[in-house]
Tab-separated table of C-alpha atoms in Angstrom:
chain	number	residue	atom	x	y	z
A	1	PHE	CA	-105.558	-11.371	95.071
A	2	GLU	CA	-104.969	-14.903	93.615
A	3	GLU	CA	-107.006	-16.479	96.557
A	4	LEU	CA	-109.839	-14.131	95.903
A	5	ALA	CA	-109.781	-14.818	92.170
A	6	GLY	CA	-109.817	-18.512	92.912
A	7	ALA	CA	-112.858	-18.154	95.149
A	8	ILE	CA	-114.672	-16.126	92.518
A	9	TRP	CA	-113.815	-18.730	89.897
A	10	ILE	CA	-115.186	-21.585	92.094
A	11	HIS	CA	-118.233	-19.767	93.647
A	12	VAL	CA	-119.323	-17.202	91.057
A	13	LEU	CA	-118.142	-18.635	87.643
A	14	ASN	CA	-118.803	-22.320	88.984
A	15	ARG	CA	-115.502	-23.455	87.911
A	16	ASP	CA	-116.128	-22.671	84.252
A	17	GLU	CA	-113.004	-23.833	82.315
A	18	GLU	CA	-114.020	-21.533	79.500
A	19	ALA	CA	-114.156	-18.347	81.729
A	20	TYR	CA	-111.845	-15.571	80.553
A	21	ASN	CA	-108.951	-14.691	82.948
A	22	ASP	CA	-109.560	-11.058	82.032
A	23	GLN	CA	-113.110	-11.306	83.314
A	24	LEU	CA	-111.957	-12.993	86.418
A	25	LYS	CA	-109.370	-10.487	87.265
A	26	ARG	CA	-111.867	-7.632	86.795
A	27	LEU	CA	-114.398	-9.368	89.084
A	28	ALA	CA	-111.713	-9.957	91.756
A	29	ALA	CA	-110.632	-6.315	91.477
A	30	TYR	CA	-114.131	-5.250	92.029
A	31	VAL	CA	-114.672	-7.540	95.017
A	32	GLU	CA	-111.352	-6.376	96.511
A	33	TYR	CA	-112.272	-2.651	96.095
A	34	GLN	CA	-115.587	-3.251	97.766
A	35	TYR	CA	-113.873	-4.992	100.733
A	36	VAL	CA	-111.457	-2.195	101.218
A	37	ASN	CA	-114.210	0.407	100.786
A	38	LEU	CA	-116.399	-1.365	103.512
A	39	MET	CA	-113.561	-2.012	105.927
A	40	HIS	CA	-111.708	1.185	105.612
A	41	GLY	CA	-113.530	3.778	103.648
A	42	VAL	CA	-117.100	3.982	105.026
A	43	PRO	CA	-117.742	5.612	108.399
A	44	ASP	CA	-119.411	3.098	110.796
A	45	GLU	CA	-122.554	5.194	111.053
A	46	TYR	CA	-123.006	5.057	107.297
A	47	PHE	CA	-122.606	1.286	107.315
A	48	TRP	CA	-125.252	0.773	110.124
A	49	GLU	CA	-127.553	3.215	108.338
A	50	GLY	CA	-127.261	1.300	105.082
A	51	ARG	CA	-125.628	4.230	103.210
A	52	VAL	CA	-122.839	2.358	101.700
A	53	PRO	CA	-121.264	4.062	98.572
A	54	TRP	CA	-120.648	0.987	96.464
A	55	GLY	CA	-118.102	1.191	93.695
A	56	ASP	CA	-119.006	0.942	90.017
A	57	ILE	CA	-119.457	-2.418	88.416
A	58	PRO	CA	-116.285	-3.355	86.303
A	59	VAL	CA	-116.589	-2.504	82.560
A	60	PHE	CA	-116.367	-5.701	80.501
A	61	THR	CA	-115.746	-4.023	77.142
A	62	ASP	CA	-112.268	-4.506	75.512
A	63	MET	CA	-112.018	-8.034	76.987
A	64	LYS	CA	-109.301	-10.345	75.843
A	65	ASP	CA	-109.465	-14.118	75.612
A	66	ASN	CA	-107.024	-16.342	77.570
A	67	ASP	CA	-104.510	-16.005	74.780
A	68	GLY	CA	-104.517	-12.146	74.962
A	69	LYS	CA	-106.609	-11.694	71.765
A	70	ALA	CA	-109.496	-9.217	71.716
A	71	LEU	CA	-112.848	-11.033	71.894
A	72	ASP	CA	-114.990	-10.998	68.704
A	73	ASP	CA	-118.098	-11.154	70.850
A	74	PRO	CA	-117.207	-9.143	74.074
A	75	VAL	CA	-118.811	-9.955	77.464
A	76	THR	CA	-121.084	-6.995	78.194
A	77	GLU	CA	-122.501	-8.065	81.564
A	78	VAL	CA	-122.287	-10.744	84.222
A	79	GLU	CA	-125.482	-12.347	85.551
A	80	GLY	CA	-126.475	-10.744	88.839
A	81	LEU	CA	-124.292	-7.626	88.361
A	82	GLU	CA	-125.802	-4.365	87.268
A	83	SER	CA	-123.951	-2.630	84.317
A	84	LEU	CA	-124.478	1.001	83.515
A	85	PRO	CA	-123.415	3.063	80.494
A	86	GLU	CA	-120.626	5.487	80.834
A	87	PRO	CA	-120.647	8.009	82.489
A	88	TRP	CA	-123.587	6.890	84.715
A	89	VAL	CA	-123.039	5.701	88.239
A	90	LYS	CA	-125.433	4.406	90.810
A	91	THR	CA	-125.361	6.265	94.203
A	92	LEU	CA	-127.515	6.454	97.248
A	93	THR	CA	-129.596	9.197	98.890
A	94	ASP	CA	-129.022	10.037	102.575
A	95	ALA	CA	-131.885	7.637	103.275
A	96	GLY	CA	-130.267	4.894	101.332
A	97	SER	CA	-132.481	4.916	98.304
A	98	PRO	CA	-130.515	4.266	95.049
A	99	TYR	CA	-130.566	6.697	92.104
A	100	TYR	CA	-128.372	7.262	89.054
A	101	TRP	CA	-126.070	10.142	88.389
A	102	ASN	CA	-124.457	11.233	85.137
A	103	THR	CA	-121.021	12.545	86.129
A	104	ASP	CA	-120.549	14.419	82.832
A	105	THR	CA	-123.816	16.363	82.751
A	106	ASN	CA	-124.470	16.203	86.478
A	107	THR	CA	-128.034	15.104	85.896
A	108	THR	CA	-129.745	12.483	88.028
A	109	SER	CA	-132.493	9.903	87.436
A	110	TRP	CA	-134.537	7.481	89.462
A	111	LYS	CA	-134.695	5.162	86.460
A	112	LYS	CA	-131.794	3.039	85.432
A	113	PRO	CA	-130.173	4.300	82.182
A	114	THR	CA	-129.914	1.725	79.415
A	115	LEU	CA	-126.855	0.584	77.745
């Protein structure tokens, strides 16, 4: 996990000395989940058909600074990653087209819900 976090700090956060460890750990956990999902959780035919059930983007609310104090101005998103409001998740049709599903109300939408 530490090697993965180091790679993310170097290649995603561009060695940003001001990056929060909390944010880095959440990103590393997300990447680790996606790796395990792809390597062990997705049937081969789904992978080759492009039907990969990606996990949810980490939630960046309730972040703490590197001293363990709650952030006054929390990080709400990371450039390049899609964030969704709770309880929405992004999922794929059998054909691989993305859509959005509200897990509380069981409603779906082709349009991305706003935060």
